[in-house]
Short mmCIF file of C-alpha atoms in Angstrom, two decimals:
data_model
loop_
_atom_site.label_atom_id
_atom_site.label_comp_id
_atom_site.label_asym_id
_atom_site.label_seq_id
_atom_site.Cartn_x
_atom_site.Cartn_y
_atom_site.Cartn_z
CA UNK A 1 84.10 282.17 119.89
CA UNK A 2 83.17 283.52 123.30
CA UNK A 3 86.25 284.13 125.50
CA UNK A 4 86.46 282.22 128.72
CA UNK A 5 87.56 281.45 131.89
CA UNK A 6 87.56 278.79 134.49
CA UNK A 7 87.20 278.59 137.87
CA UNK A 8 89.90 275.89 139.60
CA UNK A 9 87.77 275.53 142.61
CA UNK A 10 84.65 274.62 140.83
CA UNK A 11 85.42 274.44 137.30
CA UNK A 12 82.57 276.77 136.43
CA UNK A 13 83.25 278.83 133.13
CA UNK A 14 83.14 282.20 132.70
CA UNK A 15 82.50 285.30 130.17
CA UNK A 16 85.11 287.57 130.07
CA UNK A 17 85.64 291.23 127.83
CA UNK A 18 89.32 291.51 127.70
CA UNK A 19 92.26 290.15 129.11
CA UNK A 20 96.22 291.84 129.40
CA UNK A 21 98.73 289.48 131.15
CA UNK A 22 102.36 290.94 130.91
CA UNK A 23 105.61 289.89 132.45
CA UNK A 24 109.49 291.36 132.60
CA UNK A 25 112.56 289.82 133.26
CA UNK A 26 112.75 291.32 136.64
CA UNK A 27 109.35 290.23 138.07
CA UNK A 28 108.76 286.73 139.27
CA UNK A 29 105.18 286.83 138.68
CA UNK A 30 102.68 287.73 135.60
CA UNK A 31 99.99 290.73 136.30
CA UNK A 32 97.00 290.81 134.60
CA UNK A 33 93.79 292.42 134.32
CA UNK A 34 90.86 291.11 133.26
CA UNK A 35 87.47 293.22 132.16
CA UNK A 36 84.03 291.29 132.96
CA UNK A 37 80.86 291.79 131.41
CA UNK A 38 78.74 292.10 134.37
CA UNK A 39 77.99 292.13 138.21
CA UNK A 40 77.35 288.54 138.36
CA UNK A 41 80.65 287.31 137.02
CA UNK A 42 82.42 289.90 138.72
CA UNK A 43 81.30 288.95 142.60
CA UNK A 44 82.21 285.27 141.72
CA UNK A 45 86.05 286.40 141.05
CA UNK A 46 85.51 288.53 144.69
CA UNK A 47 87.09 286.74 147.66
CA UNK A 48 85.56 287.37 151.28
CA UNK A 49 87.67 289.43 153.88
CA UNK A 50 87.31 286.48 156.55
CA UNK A 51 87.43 283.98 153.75
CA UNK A 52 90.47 280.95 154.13
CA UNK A 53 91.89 282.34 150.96
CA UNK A 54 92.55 286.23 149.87
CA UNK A 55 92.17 285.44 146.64
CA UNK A 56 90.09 283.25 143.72
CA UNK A 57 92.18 281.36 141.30
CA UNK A 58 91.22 280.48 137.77
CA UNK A 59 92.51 279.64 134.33
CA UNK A 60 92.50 281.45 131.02
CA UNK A 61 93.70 280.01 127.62
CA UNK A 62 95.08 282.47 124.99
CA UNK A 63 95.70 280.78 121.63
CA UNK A 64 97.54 277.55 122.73
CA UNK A 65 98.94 278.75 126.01
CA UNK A 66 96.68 278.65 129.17
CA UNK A 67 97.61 280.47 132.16
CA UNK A 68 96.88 280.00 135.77
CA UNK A 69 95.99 283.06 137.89
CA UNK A 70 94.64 284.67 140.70
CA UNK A 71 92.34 287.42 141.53
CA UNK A 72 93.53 289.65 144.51
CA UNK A 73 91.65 292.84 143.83
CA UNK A 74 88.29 294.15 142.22
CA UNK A 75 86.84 297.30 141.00
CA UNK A 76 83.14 298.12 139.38
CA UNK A 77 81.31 301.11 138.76
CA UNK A 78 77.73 300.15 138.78
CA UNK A 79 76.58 303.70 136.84
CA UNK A 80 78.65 302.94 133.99
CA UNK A 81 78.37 299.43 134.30
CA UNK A 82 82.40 298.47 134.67
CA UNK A 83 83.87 295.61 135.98
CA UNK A 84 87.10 294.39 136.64
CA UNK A 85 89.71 292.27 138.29
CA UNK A 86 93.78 292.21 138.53
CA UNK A 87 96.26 289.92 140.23
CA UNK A 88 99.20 287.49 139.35
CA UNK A 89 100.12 284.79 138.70
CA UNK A 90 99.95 281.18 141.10
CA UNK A 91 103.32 282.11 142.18
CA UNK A 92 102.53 285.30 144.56
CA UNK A 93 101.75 283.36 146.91
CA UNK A 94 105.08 282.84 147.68
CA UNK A 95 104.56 286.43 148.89
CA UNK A 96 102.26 288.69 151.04
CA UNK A 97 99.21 288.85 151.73
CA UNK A 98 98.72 285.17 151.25
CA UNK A 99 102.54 283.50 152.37
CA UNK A 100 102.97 283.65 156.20
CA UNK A 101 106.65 284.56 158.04
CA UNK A 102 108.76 282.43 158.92
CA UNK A 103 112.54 282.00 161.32
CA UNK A 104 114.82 279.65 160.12
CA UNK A 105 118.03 278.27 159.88
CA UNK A 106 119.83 276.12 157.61
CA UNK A 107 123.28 274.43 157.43
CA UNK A 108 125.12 272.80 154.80
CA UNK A 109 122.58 272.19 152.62
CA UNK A 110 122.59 273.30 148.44
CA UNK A 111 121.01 276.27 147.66
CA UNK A 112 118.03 275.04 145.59
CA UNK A 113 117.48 272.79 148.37
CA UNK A 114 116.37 275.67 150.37
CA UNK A 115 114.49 277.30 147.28
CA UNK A 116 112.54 274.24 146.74
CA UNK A 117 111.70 274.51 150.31
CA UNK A 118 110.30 277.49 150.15
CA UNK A 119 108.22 276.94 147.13
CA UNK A 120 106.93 273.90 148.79
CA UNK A 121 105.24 275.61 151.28
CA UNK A 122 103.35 277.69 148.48
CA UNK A 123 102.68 274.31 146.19
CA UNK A 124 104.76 276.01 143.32
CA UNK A 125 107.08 273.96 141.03
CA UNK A 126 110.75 274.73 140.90
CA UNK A 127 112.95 274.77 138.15
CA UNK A 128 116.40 275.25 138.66
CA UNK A 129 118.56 276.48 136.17
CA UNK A 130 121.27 278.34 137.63
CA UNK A 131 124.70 277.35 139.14
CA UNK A 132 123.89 275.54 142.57
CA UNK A 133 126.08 275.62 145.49
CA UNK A 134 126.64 274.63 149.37
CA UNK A 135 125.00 276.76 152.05
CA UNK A 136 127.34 276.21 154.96
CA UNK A 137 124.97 278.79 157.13
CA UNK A 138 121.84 280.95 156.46
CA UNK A 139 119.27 282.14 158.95
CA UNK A 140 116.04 284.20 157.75
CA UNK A 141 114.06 286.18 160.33
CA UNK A 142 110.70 287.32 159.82
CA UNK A 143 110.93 286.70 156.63
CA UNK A 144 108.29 285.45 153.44
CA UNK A 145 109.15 282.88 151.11
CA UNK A 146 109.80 285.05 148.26
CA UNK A 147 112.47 287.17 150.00
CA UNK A 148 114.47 283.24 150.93
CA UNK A 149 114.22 282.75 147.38
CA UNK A 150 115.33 286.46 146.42
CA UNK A 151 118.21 286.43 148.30
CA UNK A 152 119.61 283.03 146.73
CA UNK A 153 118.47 283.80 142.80
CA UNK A 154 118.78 287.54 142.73
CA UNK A 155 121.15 289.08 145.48
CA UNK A 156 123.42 286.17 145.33
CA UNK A 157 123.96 284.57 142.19
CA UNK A 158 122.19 287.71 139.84
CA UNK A 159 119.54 285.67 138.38
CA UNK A 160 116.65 286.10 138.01
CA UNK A 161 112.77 284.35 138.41
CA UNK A 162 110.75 283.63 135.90
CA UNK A 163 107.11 282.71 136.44
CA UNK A 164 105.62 280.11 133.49
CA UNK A 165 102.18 280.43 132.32
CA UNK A 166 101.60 277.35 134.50
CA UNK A 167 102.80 278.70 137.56
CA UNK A 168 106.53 276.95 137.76
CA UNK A 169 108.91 279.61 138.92
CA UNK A 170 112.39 279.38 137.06
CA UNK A 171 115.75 280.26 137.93
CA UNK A 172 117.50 281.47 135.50
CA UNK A 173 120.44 284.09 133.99
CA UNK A 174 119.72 287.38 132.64
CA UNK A 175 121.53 287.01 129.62
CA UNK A 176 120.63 283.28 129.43
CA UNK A 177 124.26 283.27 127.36
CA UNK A 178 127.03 285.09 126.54
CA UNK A 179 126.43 288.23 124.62
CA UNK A 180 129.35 287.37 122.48
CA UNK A 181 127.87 284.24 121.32
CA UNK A 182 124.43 285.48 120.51
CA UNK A 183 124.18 285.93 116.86
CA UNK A 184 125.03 281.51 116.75
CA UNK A 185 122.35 281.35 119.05
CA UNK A 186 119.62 279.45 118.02
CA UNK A 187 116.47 281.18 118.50
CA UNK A 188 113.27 280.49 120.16
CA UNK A 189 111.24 282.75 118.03
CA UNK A 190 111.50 284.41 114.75
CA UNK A 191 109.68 287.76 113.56
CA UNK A 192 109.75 289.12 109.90
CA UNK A 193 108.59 293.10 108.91
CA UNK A 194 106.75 291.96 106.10
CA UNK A 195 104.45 289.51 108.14
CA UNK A 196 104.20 289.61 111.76
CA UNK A 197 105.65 292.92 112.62
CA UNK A 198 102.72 295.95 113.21
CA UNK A 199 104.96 298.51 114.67
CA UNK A 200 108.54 298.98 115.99
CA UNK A 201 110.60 301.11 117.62
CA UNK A 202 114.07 301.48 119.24
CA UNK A 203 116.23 303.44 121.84
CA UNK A 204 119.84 302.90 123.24
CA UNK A 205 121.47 301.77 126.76
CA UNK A 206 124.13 303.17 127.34
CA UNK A 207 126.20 300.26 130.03
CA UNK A 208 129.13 300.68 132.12
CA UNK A 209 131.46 298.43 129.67
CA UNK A 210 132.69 296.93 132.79
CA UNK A 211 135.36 293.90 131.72
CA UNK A 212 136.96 292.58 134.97
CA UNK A 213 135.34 292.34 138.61
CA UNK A 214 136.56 290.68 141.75
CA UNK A 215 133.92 287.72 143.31
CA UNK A 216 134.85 287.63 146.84
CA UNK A 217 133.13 286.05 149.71
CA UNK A 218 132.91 288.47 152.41
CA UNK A 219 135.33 286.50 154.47
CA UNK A 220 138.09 286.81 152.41
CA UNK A 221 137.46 290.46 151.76
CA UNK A 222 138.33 290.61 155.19
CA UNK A 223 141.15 288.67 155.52
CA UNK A 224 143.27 289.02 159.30
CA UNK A 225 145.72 287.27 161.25
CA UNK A 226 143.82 284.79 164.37
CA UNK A 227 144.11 286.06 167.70
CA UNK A 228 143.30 283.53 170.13
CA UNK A 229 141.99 284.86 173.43
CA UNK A 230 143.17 282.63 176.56
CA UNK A 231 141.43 282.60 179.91
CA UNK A 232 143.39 281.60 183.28
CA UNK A 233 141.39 280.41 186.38
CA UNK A 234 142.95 278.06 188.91
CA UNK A 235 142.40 274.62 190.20
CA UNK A 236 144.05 273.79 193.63
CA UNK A 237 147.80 274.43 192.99
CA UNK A 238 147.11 273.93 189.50
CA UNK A 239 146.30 276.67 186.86
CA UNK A 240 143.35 275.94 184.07
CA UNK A 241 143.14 277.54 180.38
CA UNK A 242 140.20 278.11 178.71
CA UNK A 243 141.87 278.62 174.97
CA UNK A 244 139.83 280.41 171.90
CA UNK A 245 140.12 281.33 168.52
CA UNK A 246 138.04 283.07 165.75
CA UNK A 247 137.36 280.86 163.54
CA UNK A 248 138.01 278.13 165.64
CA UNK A 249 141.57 276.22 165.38
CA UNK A 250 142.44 272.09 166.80
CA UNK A 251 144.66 271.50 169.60
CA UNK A 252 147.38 270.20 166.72
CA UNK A 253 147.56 273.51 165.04
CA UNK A 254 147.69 275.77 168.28
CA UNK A 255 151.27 274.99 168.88
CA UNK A 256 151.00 276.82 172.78
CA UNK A 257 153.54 277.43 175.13
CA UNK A 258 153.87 278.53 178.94
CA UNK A 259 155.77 281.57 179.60
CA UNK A 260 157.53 280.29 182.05
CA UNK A 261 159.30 277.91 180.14
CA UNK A 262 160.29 274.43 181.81
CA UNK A 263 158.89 275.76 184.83
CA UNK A 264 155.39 274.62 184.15
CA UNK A 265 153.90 271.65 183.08
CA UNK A 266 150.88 271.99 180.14
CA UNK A 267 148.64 269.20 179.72
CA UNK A 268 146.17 269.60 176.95
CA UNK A 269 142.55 268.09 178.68
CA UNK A 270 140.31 268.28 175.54
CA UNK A 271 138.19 270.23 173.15
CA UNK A 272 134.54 271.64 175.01
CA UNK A 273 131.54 273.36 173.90
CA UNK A 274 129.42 275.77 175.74
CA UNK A 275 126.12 277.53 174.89
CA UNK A 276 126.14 281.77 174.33
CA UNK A 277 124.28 284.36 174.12
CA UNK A 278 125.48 287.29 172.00
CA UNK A 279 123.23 290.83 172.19
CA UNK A 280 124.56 292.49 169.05
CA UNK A 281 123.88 296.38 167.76
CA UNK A 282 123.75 295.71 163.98
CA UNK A 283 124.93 298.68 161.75
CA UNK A 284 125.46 298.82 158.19
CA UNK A 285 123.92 295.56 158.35
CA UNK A 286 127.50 294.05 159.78
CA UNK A 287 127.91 292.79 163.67
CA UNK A 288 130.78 290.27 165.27
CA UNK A 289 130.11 287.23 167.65
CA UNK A 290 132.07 288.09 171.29
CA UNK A 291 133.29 284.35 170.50
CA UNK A 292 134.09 281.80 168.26
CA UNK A 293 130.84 280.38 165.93
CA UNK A 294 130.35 276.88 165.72
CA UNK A 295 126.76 276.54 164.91
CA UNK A 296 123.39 278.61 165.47
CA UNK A 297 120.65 278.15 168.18
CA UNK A 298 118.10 280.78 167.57
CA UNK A 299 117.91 284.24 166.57
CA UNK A 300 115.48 287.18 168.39
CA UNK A 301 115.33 290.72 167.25
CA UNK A 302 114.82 293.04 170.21
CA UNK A 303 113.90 295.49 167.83
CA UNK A 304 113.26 296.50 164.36
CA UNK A 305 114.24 293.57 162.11
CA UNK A 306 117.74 293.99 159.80
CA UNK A 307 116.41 291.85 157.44
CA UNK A 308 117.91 287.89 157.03
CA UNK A 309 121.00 287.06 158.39
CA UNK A 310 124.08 284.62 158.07
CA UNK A 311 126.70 283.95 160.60
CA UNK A 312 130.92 283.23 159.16
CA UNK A 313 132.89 280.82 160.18
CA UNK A 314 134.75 283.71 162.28
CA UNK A 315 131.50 285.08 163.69
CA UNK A 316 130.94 287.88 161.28
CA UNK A 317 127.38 288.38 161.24
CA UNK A 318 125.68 289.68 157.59
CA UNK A 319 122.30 291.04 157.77
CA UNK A 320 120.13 291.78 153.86
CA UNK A 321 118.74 294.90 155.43
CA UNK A 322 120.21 298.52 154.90
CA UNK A 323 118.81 299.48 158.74
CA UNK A 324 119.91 299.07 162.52
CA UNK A 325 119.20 296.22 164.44
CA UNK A 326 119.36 294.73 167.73
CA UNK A 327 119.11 291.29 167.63
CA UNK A 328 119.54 288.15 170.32
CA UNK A 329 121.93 285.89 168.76
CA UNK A 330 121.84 282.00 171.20
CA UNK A 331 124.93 279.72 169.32
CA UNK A 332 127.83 276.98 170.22
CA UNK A 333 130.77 277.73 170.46
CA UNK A 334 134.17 275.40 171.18
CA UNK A 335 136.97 276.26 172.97
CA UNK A 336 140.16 274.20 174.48
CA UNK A 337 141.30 273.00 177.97
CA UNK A 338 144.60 272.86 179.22
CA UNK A 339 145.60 272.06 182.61
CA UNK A 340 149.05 273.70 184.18
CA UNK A 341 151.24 272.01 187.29
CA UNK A 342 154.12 273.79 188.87
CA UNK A 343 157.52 271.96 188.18
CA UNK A 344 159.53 274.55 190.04
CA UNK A 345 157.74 277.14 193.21
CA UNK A 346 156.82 279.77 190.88
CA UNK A 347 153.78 282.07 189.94
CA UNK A 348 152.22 281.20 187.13
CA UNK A 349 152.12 283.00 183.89
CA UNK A 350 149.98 283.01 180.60
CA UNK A 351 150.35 280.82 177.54
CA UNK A 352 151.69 282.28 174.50
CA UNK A 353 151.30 281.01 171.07
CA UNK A 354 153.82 280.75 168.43
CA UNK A 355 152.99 279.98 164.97
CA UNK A 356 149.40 281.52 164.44
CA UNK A 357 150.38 283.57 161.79
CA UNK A 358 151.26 280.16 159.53
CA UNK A 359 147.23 279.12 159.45
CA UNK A 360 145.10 280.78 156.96
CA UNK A 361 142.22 282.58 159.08
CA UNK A 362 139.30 282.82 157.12
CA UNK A 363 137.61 280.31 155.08
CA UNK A 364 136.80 282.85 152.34
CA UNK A 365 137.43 282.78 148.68
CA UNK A 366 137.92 285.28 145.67
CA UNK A 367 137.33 284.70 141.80
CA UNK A 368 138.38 286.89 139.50
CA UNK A 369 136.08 286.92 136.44
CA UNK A 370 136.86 288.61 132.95
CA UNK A 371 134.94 289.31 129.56
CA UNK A 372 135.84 286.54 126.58
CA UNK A 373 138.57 288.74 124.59
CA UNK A 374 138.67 291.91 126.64
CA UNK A 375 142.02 293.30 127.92
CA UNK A 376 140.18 293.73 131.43
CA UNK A 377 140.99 297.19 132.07
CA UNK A 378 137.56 298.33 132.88
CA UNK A 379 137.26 297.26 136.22
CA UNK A 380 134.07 297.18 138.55
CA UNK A 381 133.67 297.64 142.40
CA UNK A 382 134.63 293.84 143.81
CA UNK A 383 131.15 292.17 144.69
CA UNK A 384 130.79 290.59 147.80
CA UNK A 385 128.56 287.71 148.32
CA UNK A 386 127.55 285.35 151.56
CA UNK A 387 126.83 282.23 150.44
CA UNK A 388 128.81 281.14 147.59
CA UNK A 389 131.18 278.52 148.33
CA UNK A 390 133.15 277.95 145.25
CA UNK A 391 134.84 279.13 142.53
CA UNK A 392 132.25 277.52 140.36
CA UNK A 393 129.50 279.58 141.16
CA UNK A 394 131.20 282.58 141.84
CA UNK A 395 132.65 282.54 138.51
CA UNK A 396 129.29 282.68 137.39
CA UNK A 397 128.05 285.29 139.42
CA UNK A 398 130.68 287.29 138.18
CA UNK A 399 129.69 286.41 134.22
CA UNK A 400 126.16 287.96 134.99
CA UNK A 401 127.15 291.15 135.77
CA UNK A 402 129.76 291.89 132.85
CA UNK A 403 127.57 290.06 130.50
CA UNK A 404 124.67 292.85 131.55
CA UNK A 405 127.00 295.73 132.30
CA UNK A 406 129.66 295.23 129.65
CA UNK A 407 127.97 296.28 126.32
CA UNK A 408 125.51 299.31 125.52
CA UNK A 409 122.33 297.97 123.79
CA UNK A 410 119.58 298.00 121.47
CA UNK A 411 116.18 297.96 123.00
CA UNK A 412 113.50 296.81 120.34
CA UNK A 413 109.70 297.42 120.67
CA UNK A 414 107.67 295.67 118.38
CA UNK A 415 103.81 295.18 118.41
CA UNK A 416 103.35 291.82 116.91
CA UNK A 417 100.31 288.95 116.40
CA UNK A 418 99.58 286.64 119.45
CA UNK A 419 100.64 283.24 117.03
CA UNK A 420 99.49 280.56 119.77
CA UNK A 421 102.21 280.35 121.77
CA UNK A 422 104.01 282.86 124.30
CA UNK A 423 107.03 284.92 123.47
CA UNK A 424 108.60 284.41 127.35
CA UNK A 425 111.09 286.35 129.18
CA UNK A 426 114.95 285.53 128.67
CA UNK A 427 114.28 283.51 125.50
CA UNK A 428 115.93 284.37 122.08
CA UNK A 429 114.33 285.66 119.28
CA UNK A 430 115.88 286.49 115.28
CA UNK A 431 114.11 289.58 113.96
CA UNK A 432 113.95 290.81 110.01
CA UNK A 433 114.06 294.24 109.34
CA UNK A 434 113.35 293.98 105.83
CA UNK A 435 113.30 297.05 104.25
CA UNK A 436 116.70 297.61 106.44
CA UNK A 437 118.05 294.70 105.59
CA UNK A 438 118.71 294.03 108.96
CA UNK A 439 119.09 290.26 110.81
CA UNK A 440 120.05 289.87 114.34
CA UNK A 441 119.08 287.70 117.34
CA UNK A 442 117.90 289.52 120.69
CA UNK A 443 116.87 288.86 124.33
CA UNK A 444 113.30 288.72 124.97
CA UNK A 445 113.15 291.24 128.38
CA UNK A 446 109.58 291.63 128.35
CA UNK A 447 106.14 290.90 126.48
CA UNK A 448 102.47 291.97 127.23
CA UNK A 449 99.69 290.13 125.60
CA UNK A 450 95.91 291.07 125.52
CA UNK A 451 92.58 289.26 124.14
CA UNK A 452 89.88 290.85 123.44
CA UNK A 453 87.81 292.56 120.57
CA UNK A 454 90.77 293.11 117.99
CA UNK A 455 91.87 289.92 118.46
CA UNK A 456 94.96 288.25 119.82
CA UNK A 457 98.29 290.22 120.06
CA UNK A 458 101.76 291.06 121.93
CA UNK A 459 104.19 293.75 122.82
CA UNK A 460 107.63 292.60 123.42
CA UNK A 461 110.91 294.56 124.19
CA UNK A 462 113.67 292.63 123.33
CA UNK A 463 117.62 293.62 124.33
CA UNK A 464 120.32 293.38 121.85
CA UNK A 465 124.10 293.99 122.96
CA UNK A 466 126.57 295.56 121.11
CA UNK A 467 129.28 293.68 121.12
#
């Protein structure tokens, strides 16, 4: 049967030699490469430089699976009449060259709500599969779709993407479950030696063996005491304070007082806002508002970009990037007003505040997370995430990393028959070593399948724990 693929723009089919797609656990998109029989079929997968698109997107169908693909780069040698094409799959262009750069800022919204935005700007389905949570504030500069996304999935909650043959891009864990629980696992595929296996081989990981890690917003790794700032000006005979406080604290929790006793009268006028600007150096990707944070106007970098950036509830200001930045920071901020009167002829004095100490100043919040059955004596560095907002989700993002850095492993290489259907990323699979006598489940980390003169057939690498 001649092999074939179609064009999605005009549905025209075309001849193809072979074709190797291939995916890994830790890419969000398939590669490929496809080999063409001739000139002809080879200009018609060529985009043109001042084309609308940088790319041509088609189909291909291997066994019962059919993928959908683009072609971003070509190659032929006419003399020994070569041709060929690579690319990825639908979802790079979630990415650069073809995704454009974009500012934003988003409050209190969930997390896959701003995933799902930023696939819908590339047309690509979402599916969420991961732990969501509330986003109280996140602003990206300069920054692609993909990289939103990243920051969420990976750096955040570390997940991972997964592209489908179809082009839906998944969130999901790497290990899918616990490691302890895998042999009851019920498995998406099943290979035997004496059928379906061609060749295997196998090599250890050795793992940290990690047990116990601190989750900690970065907040409440940094944990101090208020300090409210207070700001005298006068009115008249009267005296006017301007009253702040990172994070920012109600008139009914700011218990104040006037030095000078019953000498002065303190009437409390109301809570204010007032616009800022803030011209931070940022270094080791950390800067601090000059005042208390309320909500975000607009961000500039006045040079080099530090990558995205999110703003605490105390003005702490996160950046993704590992360089220096100096960025233009516009935001609200609230403050208090309290007007002073002179009961007795006396110069007036500063407020003073009494019970600060007795209000918790940071919004932040720690998980502790520990392996099923471990005594929890291996301890890891405490991670520090942005975002996270409960103990939910931190909980979880403390499960991924023990469940990957807790056990060594088994890596398994097998050459197998393409059967009709995709062995994907993150799935389970039982294997039969026969001649071993050998049955165990493993996660699928990676497969590569080509088409072409011998036929249909696959290379996975699949991951089995120790535990």
């Amino acid at each position: 049967m001649p092999k074939k693929i179609q064009l999605v723009d005009t549905g025209e089919l075309l001849d193809f030699i072979n074709v190797n797609i291939s995916n890994d656990i830790d890419q969000w998109a398939w590669g490929f490469s496809l080999d063409l029989p001739d000139l002809q079929t080879h200009d018609k997968l060529s985009y043109f430089p001042n084309a609308a698109k940088s790319y041509v997107e088609f189909t291909v169908s291997v066994g019962a699976e059919t993928w959908v693909l683009i072609a971003e780069t070509q190659s032929s040698n006419g003399t020994q009449k070569s041709y060929s094409v690579s690319g990825r799959s639908i979802t790079a262009l979630l990415a650069e060259p073809h995704a454009v750069q974009l500012s934003q800022t988003w409050s209190n919204v969930m997390a896959s709500d701003i995933v799902q935005e930023m696939c819908d700007l590339a047309g690509i389905v979402l599916d969420w599969q991961i732990e969501d949570w509330t986003v109280e504030n996140y602003t990206c500069q300069n920054q692609y779709p993909i990289d939103v996304i990243k920051f969420f999935v990976i750096e955040e909650q570390d997940a991972r993407l997964q592209a489908l043959p179809d082009g839906t891009l998944k969130a999901v864990y790497w290990y899918s479950d616990n490691p302890l629980d895998l042999p009851d696992l019920t498995p998406n595929y099943e290979f035997d030696t004496d059928l379906l296996i061609f060749e295997r081989s196998k090599s250890r990981e050795n793992k940290a063996g990690y047990n116990y890690v601190l989750v900690t917003t970065d907040n409440a790794a940094n944990v101090s005491d208020p300090t409210p700032t207070i700001e005298e000006s006068f009115l008249g005979d009267d005296a006017i304070y301007i009253v702040r406080c990172n994070p920012f604290f109600p008139a009914d929790v700011m218990n104040l007082q006037h030095k000078s006793g019953g000498n002065v009268g303190l009437f409390y006028i109301g809570e204010f806002t007032e616009q800022v600007e803030d011209l931070l150096i940022i270094n080791d990707s950390q800067g601090q508002l000059s005042k208390q944070y309320d909500s975000l106007i607009s961000v500039e970098w006045e040079q080099e970009s530090a990558g995205s950036l999110s703003i605490a509830a105390d003005g702490k200001v996160k950046c993704s990037g590992d360089g220096i930045g100096l960025v233009k920071i516009l935001y609200m901020t609230r403050y208090l007003k309290y007007q002073a009167s002179r009961v007795n002829p006396i110069n007036f004095t500063l407020l003073i505040t009494d019970d600060m100490k007795a209000v918790v100043s940071s919004e932040g919040i720690s998980q502790p997370v520990k392996l099923k059955g471990s005594a929890g004596d291996k301890v890891a560095d405490p991670i520090i995430v942005r975002t996270l907002s409960n103990p939910l989700v931190l909980r979880a993002r403390g499960l991924a990393f023990l469940w990957r850095n807790g056990f060594d492993s088994d890596v398994h290489s097998l050459d197998i028959p393409y059967t009709g259907n995709p062995i994907l990323p993150g799935g389970v699979t039982k294997v039969r070593i026969i001649p071993e006598s050998l049955e165990f489940n493993c996660f699928v980390k990676s497969v590569s399948i080509g088409y072409g003169a011998n036929g249909q057939t696959q290379q996975i690498t699949l991951e089995r724990p120790l535990t």
